[in-house]
Coordinates of C-alpha atoms in Angstrom, one line a residue:
X879 CA 113.5 76.8 111.2
X880 CA 109.3 75.6 110.8
X881 CA 109.4 72.6 113.5
X882 CA 105.5 71.9 112.5
X883 CA 102.7 72.9 111.0
X884 CA 98.9 72.2 112.3
X885 CA 95.7 72.6 110.4
X886 CA 91.9 72.1 111.9
X887 CA 88.8 72.5 109.7
X888 CA 90.2 75.2 106.6
X889 CA 89.0 74.0 103.2
X890 CA 89.1 70.4 102.9
X891 CA 91.3 69.6 106.0
X892 CA 89.3 67.8 108.6
X893 CA 93.0 67.8 111.1
X894 CA 96.5 67.5 110.3
X895 CA 99.8 68.2 111.4
X896 CA 103.3 67.5 109.9
X897 CA 106.5 68.1 111.3
X898 CA 109.0 69.4 108.8
X899 CA 112.7 68.9 108.7
X900 CA 116.3 70.0 108.0
X901 CA 117.3 70.6 104.1
X902 CA 115.0 70.1 101.4
X903 CA 111.3 68.9 102.1
X904 CA 108.8 68.7 99.6
X905 CA 105.6 68.3 99.1
X906 CA 103.7 66.5 96.4
X907 CA 100.3 65.8 95.4
X908 CA 97.5 65.0 92.4
X909 CA 95.7 67.9 90.8
X910 CA 93.3 69.2 92.5
X911 CA 94.5 67.1 96.4
X912 CA 94.7 70.7 97.8
X913 CA 98.4 71.7 97.9
X914 CA 97.6 75.4 98.6
X915 CA 96.3 74.6 101.2
X916 CA 99.9 74.4 102.5
X917 CA 100.7 78.0 101.7
X918 CA 97.3 79.4 102.0
X919 CA 97.6 78.3 106.0
X920 CA 100.9 79.8 106.4
X921 CA 100.1 83.1 105.1
X922 CA 96.9 82.7 107.5
X923 CA 98.9 82.4 110.4
X924 CA 100.5 85.3 109.6
X925 CA 97.7 87.1 109.1
X926 CA 96.1 86.9 106.0
X927 CA 92.6 87.5 105.1
X928 CA 90.3 85.1 105.5
X929 CA 87.1 84.6 103.8
X930 CA 84.0 82.3 106.1
X931 CA 83.9 80.1 102.6
X932 CA 87.7 78.8 103.9
X933 CA 85.9 77.1 106.4
X934 CA 85.7 73.4 106.8
X935 CA 81.4 72.6 106.1
X936 CA 79.9 72.1 109.5
X937 CA 82.7 73.3 111.7
X938 CA 82.5 76.2 113.8
X939 CA 86.0 77.7 113.6
X940 CA 89.4 76.5 111.7
X941 CA 93.3 76.6 113.7
X942 CA 96.3 76.8 112.2
X943 CA 99.5 76.9 114.4
X944 CA 102.8 77.1 113.1
X945 CA 105.7 76.1 115.6
X946 CA 110.0 77.4 114.6
X947 CA 112.7 76.9 116.6
X948 CA 114.7 79.9 118.0
X949 CA 117.8 78.3 118.6
X950 CA 120.1 81.1 121.2
X951 CA 121.8 82.6 118.1
X952 CA 118.4 84.0 116.7
X953 CA 119.8 87.0 118.8
X954 CA 117.3 89.5 116.4
X955 CA 114.2 87.3 116.6
X956 CA 114.6 87.4 119.7
X957 CA 115.0 91.1 120.7
X958 CA 111.7 91.6 118.3
X959 CA 110.0 88.8 121.0
X960 CA 111.1 91.1 123.7
X961 CA 109.9 94.3 122.3
X962 CA 106.8 92.9 121.6
X963 CA 107.1 91.9 125.6
X964 CA 106.4 87.9 124.3
X965 CA 107.6 85.3 126.2
X966 CA 110.4 82.4 124.6
X967 CA 109.5 79.1 126.0
X968 CA 111.7 75.8 125.1
X969 CA 113.4 78.1 122.7
X970 CA 110.0 78.1 120.1
X971 CA 107.5 80.1 118.8
X972 CA 104.2 79.2 118.4
X973 CA 102.6 81.0 115.7
X974 CA 98.5 80.4 116.3
X975 CA 95.3 81.7 114.8
X976 CA 91.9 80.5 115.5
X977 CA 88.9 81.7 113.3
X978 CA 85.4 81.9 112.6
X979 CA 82.6 84.5 110.9
X980 CA 83.5 87.6 111.3
X981 CA 86.0 87.0 113.6
X982 CA 89.9 85.8 114.2
X983 CA 92.3 85.6 117.6
X984 CA 96.4 85.9 116.6
X985 CA 98.6 84.6 119.3
X986 CA 102.5 84.1 119.6
X987 CA 103.4 82.0 122.1
X988 CA 99.6 82.9 123.8
X989 CA 99.8 86.3 123.8
X990 CA 97.5 87.8 121.8
X991 CA 99.2 90.0 119.1
X992 CA 98.3 92.1 115.8
X993 CA 98.5 91.0 112.6
X994 CA 101.2 93.8 112.0
X995 CA 102.7 92.4 115.0
X996 CA 103.0 89.0 113.7
X997 CA 104.8 90.3 110.5
X998 CA 107.6 91.7 112.6
X999 CA 107.5 88.4 114.1
X1000 CA 107.4 86.1 110.8
X1001 CA 109.7 88.2 108.7
X1002 CA 112.3 87.1 110.9
X1003 CA 111.6 83.2 110.6
X1004 CA 110.5 83.2 107.4
X1005 CA 110.1 83.8 103.5
X1006 CA 107.3 82.2 101.0
X1007 CA 107.0 82.6 97.5
X1008 CA 103.9 82.2 96.0
X1009 CA 103.2 80.5 92.6
X1010 CA 103.1 84.5 90.6
X1011 CA 105.6 86.2 92.4
X1012 CA 107.7 85.7 89.6
X1013 CA 105.7 88.2 88.5
X1014 CA 106.5 91.4 90.1
X1015 CA 110.1 91.2 88.7
X1016 CA 108.1 92.7 86.0
X1017 CA 107.8 96.0 87.8
X1018 CA 110.4 98.6 88.6
X1019 CA 109.4 99.1 92.2
X1020 CA 110.2 95.3 92.8
X1021 CA 114.2 95.6 91.3
X1022 CA 114.9 98.3 93.9
X1023 CA 113.5 96.0 96.3
X1024 CA 115.3 93.5 95.8
X1025 CA 118.9 95.8 95.1
X1026 CA 118.1 97.4 98.4
X1027 CA 117.7 93.8 100.4
X1028 CA 121.1 92.9 98.6
X1029 CA 122.6 96.1 99.8
X1030 CA 122.2 94.6 103.7
X1031 CA 122.9 96.9 107.1
X1032 CA 124.1 99.6 105.1
X1033 CA 121.2 99.8 102.7
X1034 CA 118.6 100.1 104.7
X1035 CA 120.3 102.5 106.7
X1036 CA 120.6 104.7 104.1
X1037 CA 117.2 104.1 102.9
X1038 CA 116.2 105.5 106.1
X1039 CA 118.0 108.4 106.2
X1040 CA 117.3 109.5 102.6
X1041 CA 113.5 109.0 103.5
X1042 CA 113.9 110.8 107.0
X1043 CA 115.1 113.6 105.1
X1044 CA 113.0 113.7 102.3
X1045 CA 110.5 113.8 105.3
X1046 CA 112.3 117.0 106.5
X1047 CA 111.9 118.8 103.5
X1048 CA 108.3 118.3 102.7
X1049 CA 107.0 119.2 106.0
X1050 CA 109.5 122.5 105.1
X1051 CA 108.0 122.9 102.2
X1052 CA 104.2 122.7 102.8
X1053 CA 104.5 124.7 105.8
X1054 CA 106.2 127.3 103.0
X1055 CA 102.9 126.7 100.5
X1056 CA 100.9 127.4 103.0
X1057 CA 102.1 130.4 104.5
X1058 CA 102.7 132.6 101.3
X1059 CA 100.9 135.6 101.2
X1060 CA 100.3 138.6 99.6
X1061 CA 100.6 142.0 100.9
X1062 CA 96.8 142.0 100.9
X1063 CA 95.9 138.9 102.3
X1064 CA 99.3 139.4 104.5
X1065 CA 97.3 142.9 105.4
X1066 CA 94.3 141.4 106.3
X1067 CA 95.4 138.7 107.7
X1068 CA 96.8 141.0 110.1
X1069 CA 94.1 142.9 110.6
X1070 CA 91.7 139.9 112.2
X1071 CA 94.3 138.4 114.2
X1072 CA 94.4 141.7 115.8
X1073 CA 91.1 141.9 116.7
X1074 CA 90.8 138.3 117.6
X1075 CA 93.3 138.9 120.1
X1076 CA 92.4 141.7 121.4
X1077 CA 88.7 140.5 121.9
X1078 CA 90.2 137.6 123.9
X1079 CA 92.6 139.6 125.6
X1080 CA 90.0 142.4 126.7
X1081 CA 87.6 139.7 128.2
X1082 CA 90.3 138.9 130.9
X1083 CA 89.8 135.1 131.5
X1084 CA 90.2 133.4 134.2
X1085 CA 89.8 129.9 134.2
X1086 CA 86.7 127.9 136.3
X1087 CA 84.9 132.1 135.7
X1088 CA 82.2 130.2 133.9
X1089 CA 81.4 127.6 136.6
X1090 CA 80.8 129.8 139.3
X1091 CA 78.6 132.4 136.8
X1092 CA 76.5 130.0 135.3
X1093 CA 76.0 128.8 139.7
X1094 CA 75.1 132.0 140.2
X1095 CA 72.6 133.0 137.4
X1096 CA 70.7 129.4 138.1
X1097 CA 70.4 130.5 141.8
X1098 CA 69.7 134.2 141.0
X1099 CA 67.1 132.9 138.4
X1100 CA 65.4 130.3 140.9
X1101 CA 65.6 132.7 143.8
X1102 CA 61.9 133.8 144.3
X1103 CA 61.6 129.9 144.0
X1104 CA 64.2 129.5 145.9
X1105 CA 62.4 131.5 149.2
X1106 CA 59.2 130.7 148.9
X1107 CA 60.3 126.7 150.0
X1108 CA 63.1 127.8 152.4
X1109 CA 60.3 130.4 154.1
X1110 CA 58.3 126.7 154.7
X1111 CA 60.8 125.0 155.5
X1112 CA 61.2 127.6 158.8
X1113 CA 58.1 126.9 159.8
X1114 CA 58.2 123.5 159.8
X1115 CA 61.7 123.6 161.5
X1116 CA 61.7 126.7 163.6
X1117 CA 61.5 127.5 166.5
X1118 CA 57.9 129.3 166.3
X1119 CA 54.6 128.0 167.2
X1120 CA 54.0 124.6 165.4
X1121 CA 57.3 124.6 164.4
X1122 CA 60.0 121.6 165.4
X1123 CA 62.1 123.4 166.7
X1124 CA 60.1 124.7 169.2
X1125 CA 58.3 121.2 170.0
X1126 CA 61.7 120.0 170.3
X1127 CA 62.9 122.3 173.2
X1128 CA 59.1 120.8 174.5
X1129 CA 60.1 118.1 174.4
X1130 CA 63.6 118.3 176.1
X1131 CA 62.3 120.2 178.9
X1132 CA 60.0 116.9 179.5
X1133 CA 62.6 114.8 179.4
X1134 CA 64.5 116.1 181.8
X1135 CA 62.0 116.6 184.6
X1136 CA 62.5 112.3 184.4
X1137 CA 65.7 112.0 184.3
X1138 CA 66.3 111.5 188.0
X1139 CA 64.1 108.1 188.2
X1140 CA 66.7 106.4 185.7
X1141 CA 70.0 106.2 184.6
X1142 CA 68.9 105.2 181.2
X1143 CA 67.0 108.1 180.4
X1144 CA 69.6 110.3 181.0
X1145 CA 71.2 108.7 178.1
X1146 CA 67.9 109.4 176.2
X1147 CA 68.2 113.0 176.9
X1148 CA 71.3 113.4 175.6
X1149 CA 70.9 112.1 172.5
X1150 CA 67.7 114.4 172.1
X1151 CA 70.0 117.1 173.2
X1152 CA 72.3 116.2 170.2
X1153 CA 68.7 116.6 168.1
X1154 CA 68.1 119.7 169.2
X1155 CA 71.9 121.3 168.8
X1156 CA 72.0 120.4 165.2
X1157 CA 68.4 121.6 164.6
X1158 CA 69.2 124.9 166.1
X1159 CA 72.6 124.8 163.8
X1160 CA 70.4 124.5 160.9
X1161 CA 68.2 126.6 161.6
X1162 CA 70.8 128.7 161.7
X1163 CA 72.5 128.3 158.7
X1164 CA 69.4 128.4 156.7
X1165 CA 68.6 132.1 158.0
X1166 CA 72.0 133.1 157.3
X1167 CA 71.8 131.6 153.5
X1168 CA 68.1 133.5 153.4
X1169 CA 69.9 136.7 154.4
X1170 CA 72.0 136.4 150.6
X1171 CA 68.9 136.0 148.4
X1172 CA 68.4 139.8 148.7
X1173 CA 67.3 140.5 145.4
X1174 CA 70.1 142.7 143.4
X1175 CA 68.5 144.0 139.7
X1176 CA 71.9 145.3 138.7
X1177 CA 74.1 141.9 140.0
X1178 CA 71.4 139.9 138.1
X1179 CA 72.8 142.3 134.9
X1180 CA 76.2 142.4 135.2
X1181 CA 76.2 138.2 135.7
X1182 CA 73.7 137.8 132.5
X1183 CA 76.4 140.0 130.5
X1184 CA 79.4 138.1 131.6
X1185 CA 77.5 135.1 130.7
X1186 CA 77.1 135.9 127.1
X1187 CA 80.2 137.4 126.8
X1188 CA 82.0 134.3 127.9
X1189 CA 79.5 132.1 125.6
X1190 CA 79.9 134.2 122.4
X1191 CA 83.9 133.6 122.8
X1192 CA 83.4 129.7 123.0
X1193 CA 81.2 129.5 120.1
X1194 CA 84.0 132.0 118.1
X1195 CA 87.2 130.4 119.6
X1196 CA 87.0 126.7 121.6
X1197 CA 84.1 125.1 123.8
X1198 CA 86.2 125.9 127.2
X1199 CA 87.4 128.6 128.4
X1200 CA 90.6 127.3 128.6
X1201 CA 90.2 126.5 124.8
X1202 CA 90.2 130.3 124.0
X1203 CA 92.8 130.7 126.0
X1204 CA 95.1 128.5 124.5
X1205 CA 93.8 130.0 121.1
X1206 CA 95.0 133.3 122.1
X1207 CA 98.5 132.0 122.7
X1208 CA 98.2 130.3 118.9
X1209 CA 96.7 133.5 117.6
X1210 CA 99.5 135.9 118.8
X1211 CA 102.4 133.8 117.9
X1212 CA 100.8 133.6 114.2
X1213 CA 100.3 137.3 114.8
X1214 CA 104.5 138.0 116.4
X1215 CA 105.5 135.7 112.5
X1216 CA 103.3 137.9 110.6
X1217 CA 104.7 140.8 112.2
X1218 CA 107.9 140.0 110.9
X1219 CA 106.6 138.2 107.6
X1220 CA 109.8 138.6 105.2
X1221 CA 112.1 137.3 107.8
X1222 CA 109.9 134.7 108.9
X1223 CA 109.6 133.3 104.8
X1224 CA 113.9 134.3 104.6
X1225 CA 114.2 131.4 107.7
X1226 CA 111.9 129.2 106.0
X1227 CA 113.8 129.2 102.9
X1228 CA 117.1 129.1 104.7
X1229 CA 116.1 126.0 106.4
X1230 CA 114.3 124.8 103.0
X1231 CA 117.7 125.2 101.3
X1232 CA 119.7 123.1 104.1
X1233 CA 116.5 120.3 103.8
X1234 CA 117.3 120.1 100.3
X1235 CA 121.2 120.1 100.9
X1236 CA 120.8 117.1 102.7
X1237 CA 118.3 115.6 101.4
X1238 CA 120.5 115.2 98.1
X1239 CA 123.9 114.1 100.0
X1240 CA 121.5 111.1 101.7
X1241 CA 120.5 110.5 97.9
X1242 CA 124.2 110.4 96.8
X1243 CA 125.2 108.4 99.4
X1244 CA 122.7 105.8 99.1
X1245 CA 123.0 105.7 95.4
X1246 CA 126.7 105.0 95.3
X1247 CA 125.8 102.0 97.7
X1248 CA 123.3 101.3 94.8
X1249 CA 125.9 101.0 92.4
X1250 CA 128.3 99.0 94.6
X1251 CA 125.1 96.4 94.9
X1252 CA 124.3 96.8 91.8
X1253 CA 127.8 95.6 90.7
X1254 CA 127.9 92.5 93.3
X1255 CA 124.6 91.8 92.5
X1256 CA 125.0 91.2 89.4
X1257 CA 127.6 89.0 89.3
X1258 CA 126.4 86.7 91.5
X1259 CA 123.6 86.6 90.1
X1260 CA 124.4 86.1 86.8
X1261 CA 126.2 83.2 88.2
X1262 CA 123.3 81.9 90.0
X1263 CA 121.2 81.9 86.6
X1264 CA 123.7 80.3 84.7
X1265 CA 123.1 77.7 87.6
X1266 CA 120.1 77.7 86.3
X1267 CA 120.2 76.7 82.8
X1268 CA 120.7 80.1 81.2
X1269 CA 123.8 79.2 79.7
X1270 CA 124.4 82.7 77.7
X1271 CA 122.6 84.6 80.1
X1272 CA 123.8 88.3 79.9
X1273 CA 122.5 90.7 82.7
X1274 CA 122.4 94.2 83.9
X1275 CA 121.3 96.4 86.7
X1276 CA 120.9 100.0 85.9
X1277 CA 121.0 102.6 88.7
X1278 CA 119.9 106.3 87.2
X1279 CA 118.5 109.6 88.4
X1280 CA 115.0 110.3 88.3
X1281 CA 113.0 113.6 89.0
X1282 CA 111.4 114.0 91.0
X1283 CA 113.5 112.6 94.5
X1284 CA 111.0 110.8 96.6
X1285 CA 111.5 108.9 99.8
X1286 CA 113.0 106.2 98.6
X1287 CA 115.9 108.5 96.7
X1288 CA 116.4 110.0 93.2
X1289 CA 117.4 106.3 91.5
X1290 CA 115.4 104.5 89.1
X1291 CA 116.5 100.2 89.3
X1292 CA 115.9 98.1 86.2
X1293 CA 116.9 94.6 85.5
X1294 CA 118.1 94.4 81.9
X1295 CA 118.8 90.6 80.5
X1296 CA 119.4 88.6 77.5
X1297 CA 119.5 85.2 77.1
X1298 CA 120.6 84.9 73.5
X1299 CA 124.0 85.3 72.4
X1300 CA 124.2 88.8 70.6
X1301 CA 121.4 89.7 71.1
X1302 CA 121.2 93.7 73.4
X1303 CA 119.9 93.5 76.9
X1304 CA 116.4 94.2 77.3
X1305 CA 113.8 95.0 80.2
X1306 CA 112.6 91.5 81.5
X1307 CA 108.9 92.4 80.8
X1308 CA 109.8 92.7 76.9
X1309 CA 111.3 89.2 76.7
X1310 CA 111.3 86.5 79.6
X1311 CA 109.1 84.3 79.6
X1312 CA 106.7 82.7 82.9
X1313 CA 109.1 79.9 83.3
X1314 CA 112.1 82.4 83.0
X1315 CA 111.0 84.8 85.2
X1316 CA 110.1 81.8 87.6
X1317 CA 113.6 80.6 87.2
X1318 CA 115.7 84.7 87.7
X1319 CA 113.3 84.7 91.4
X1320 CA 114.9 81.5 92.5
X1321 CA 118.2 82.6 91.4
X1322 CA 117.1 86.0 93.4
X1323 CA 115.9 84.5 96.3
X1324 CA 119.1 82.0 96.7
X1325 CA 121.2 85.3 96.6
X1326 CA 119.6 87.4 98.7
X1327 CA 118.7 83.7 101.1
X1328 CA 122.6 83.9 101.2
X1329 CA 122.8 87.1 102.7
X1330 CA 120.2 86.9 105.8
X1331 CA 119.5 84.4 109.0
X1332 CA 115.9 84.1 108.1
X1333 CA 115.5 79.8 108.3
X1334 CA 113.2 79.2 106.4
X1335 CA 112.1 79.6 102.7
X1336 CA 108.9 78.5 101.1
X1337 CA 108.5 77.7 97.4
X1338 CA 104.8 77.2 96.1
X1339 CA 105.5 75.7 92.5
X1340 CA 108.6 77.5 91.6
X1341 CA 109.0 75.5 88.6
X1342 CA 106.3 76.5 86.7
X1343 CA 107.0 76.2 83.4
X1344 CA 110.2 74.5 83.2
X1345 CA 111.1 71.3 82.2
X1346 CA 113.9 68.1 81.6
X1347 CA 117.5 69.3 82.2
X1348 CA 116.3 72.6 83.0
X1349 CA 114.0 71.6 86.2
X1350 CA 117.4 68.9 86.9
X1351 CA 119.2 72.9 87.1
X1352 CA 116.3 73.8 89.2
X1353 CA 116.4 70.9 91.2
X1354 CA 120.4 71.1 92.1
X1355 CA 120.0 74.5 93.0
X1356 CA 117.2 74.5 95.2
X1357 CA 119.3 71.8 96.8
X1358 CA 122.4 74.3 97.3
X1359 CA 120.0 76.9 99.3
X1360 CA 119.2 73.6 101.4
X1361 CA 122.6 73.3 103.1
X1362 CA 122.4 76.7 104.3
X1363 CA 118.6 76.7 104.7
X1364 CA 115.6 75.0 105.4
X1365 CA 113.1 74.8 102.0
X1366 CA 110.1 73.6 101.9
X1367 CA 109.1 73.6 98.0
X1368 CA 105.8 72.7 96.5
X1369 CA 106.5 70.8 92.9
X1370 CA 105.1 68.8 90.6
X1371 CA 107.8 67.9 88.7
X1372 CA 110.4 63.9 89.2
X1373 CA 113.7 66.1 88.7
X1374 CA 112.7 68.3 92.0
X1375 CA 110.8 65.5 93.7
X1376 CA 113.8 63.1 93.9
X1377 CA 116.0 65.7 95.6
X1378 CA 114.2 65.7 98.4
X1379 CA 115.7 65.4 102.1
X1380 CA 112.0 64.6 103.2
X1381 CA 109.8 63.2 100.4
X1382 CA 105.2 64.6 101.6
X1383 CA 102.7 63.9 99.6
X1384 CA 99.4 65.7 99.8
X1385 CA 96.2 63.3 99.5
X1386 CA 92.8 63.7 99.2
X1387 CA 90.3 60.9 100.4
X1388 CA 86.4 61.1 99.4
X1389 CA 83.7 59.1 101.1
X1390 CA 79.5 59.3 101.0
X1391 CA 78.9 62.6 102.6
X1392 CA 82.9 64.3 103.2
X1393 CA 86.2 64.9 101.4
X1394 CA 89.4 65.1 103.4
X1395 CA 92.9 65.7 102.7
X1396 CA 95.5 65.1 104.4
X1397 CA 99.7 66.0 104.1
X1398 CA 102.0 62.7 105.3
X1399 CA 105.6 61.9 105.3
X1400 CA 106.5 58.9 102.9
X1401 CA 108.8 56.1 104.4
X1402 CA 110.9 53.0 102.2
X1403 CA 110.0 53.1 99.1
X1404 CA 107.0 55.0 98.9
X1405 CA 108.7 58.2 97.1
X1406 CA 109.8 55.8 94.2
X1407 CA 106.1 55.0 93.6
X1408 CA 105.1 59.2 94.4
X1409 CA 108.3 59.3 91.8
X1410 CA 106.8 56.9 89.2
X1411 CA 103.5 59.1 89.9
X1412 CA 104.9 62.5 88.4
X1413 CA 106.1 60.6 85.4
X1414 CA 103.4 60.4 84.0
X1415 CA 102.5 56.1 84.5
X1416 CA 99.0 54.9 84.9
X1417 CA 100.8 52.0 86.6
X1418 CA 104.3 51.3 88.7
X1419 CA 105.5 49.1 86.6
X1420 CA 109.1 47.5 87.1
X1421 CA 110.2 50.0 84.2
X1422 CA 108.8 52.9 85.8
X1423 CA 110.2 51.8 88.6
X1424 CA 113.5 51.8 87.7
X1425 CA 113.0 55.0 86.4
X1426 CA 111.8 56.6 89.6
X1427 CA 115.4 55.0 91.1
X1428 CA 117.5 55.8 88.7
X1429 CA 116.3 59.4 88.9
X1430 CA 116.5 59.3 93.0
X1431 CA 119.8 58.3 92.3
X1432 CA 121.0 61.0 90.4
X1433 CA 119.3 63.3 92.9
X1434 CA 121.8 61.7 95.8
X1435 CA 124.9 61.5 94.1
X1436 CA 124.6 65.3 93.2
X1437 CA 124.0 65.5 96.8
X1438 CA 127.3 63.4 98.1
X1439 CA 129.4 65.5 95.3
X1440 CA 128.1 68.6 96.6
X1441 CA 129.0 67.8 100.5
X1442 CA 132.5 66.6 99.2

């Protein structure tokens, strides 16, 4: 259940917080007061696109927070939160979004999440019916979604199996199409693969060899400079006259001549001995390295040719030796397939036939579930429509085969309806008006709500295009839904507002320098005054208030009779 909505710096709202209750929560207000901000705020919190124009003038950022209850019996929701590693605090779920131009942050219980993750959580918490959603009933795609939703877990499992089988069949068909070759193309590919495999194989590649060769090549190319520099270093550090080694030896001999005069000089002489040993080791290592610098023209050419060979292979098959060896394995496997091309294609054909048969079986199962669901949905939906003043309604849900098969099966689902006696059923797009579509969608929402665990339903002006007795029927239907779910409904009809368990008004106030929209809960007789305004009266006369009170009493009687 949605406990509260907190909005700050969004459109005309400076800051407001509204607490919702169980049952039927009704929101009304003058045209232009900002009723759409409610739905807009909820949608923004659930990841809808934020535009900088939505930010209140002068504000740097906007904030929307939705607080939901999550009682222990909401097992699926708790499992989803655990899957997303979102902590559950005090059996509540807080969805928040802070927005500023070019940036927004979504959080669930303090954990930063993506828009996709928010939607995964939200679809277990709330169902929103926007002002124009009923227009989706004009498209057959929506009809299939509704039927599959009514089919419940069995339909969803069959749909998932069909989708998986379709993906498998498509993958095999694509592999077959990619490998269809005529004999000439087959021969050309085999020749090319044979040449490439042989070229790589004859190179006898060893991982890391290229790095070793490049190091040796750099040393060979720069051998003369290295030798000249080492000779200069030898003169400075060696044992010849003027070198550091010779000077250090003389210094050490002189030091040993005075160590007997002071014990501290013995320690200094030891340090000097260690330096002399280190310099001797260095000179020896340098001499050994210098001996390796003998120039070998043949060795240089071999190294250069080998590097050129490896670089040519890199240009053709991969940027590293490891990638070249991987390409070699793939080409050998492909060559092996082509060697038994007829057998390979025959196996593909067999796999494709099996995949098509498996897909057909999944489609048949899905079709059977849909036809059973169609029969059940037709009955309960007809009953719901009759409760919404479609007194002579005739409904038909057709499930027919179509081609080609898709991930949703081979069915085409279409809702057909007749609202007048003696008229044949026709597609919704041909006969239903906007008001009728709105009522049909309400009936569908009512039926589906009875089969799922979503606690909160939001209806944004579900009453479009209706009035009079029909409006009362819609009001009664909403009240029936509100006995099993929390319903939040924005309306402009007094018949629906009269049925409220909690009635809120959305008000806009203007001052010299700003305009502010706020939402508040009506108390006492305030709801009668709001009903009077909805009845179209310019002033709150006794007659107007009497009409409002009579309407409210009629609604309360319906509530009492429904409970009894």
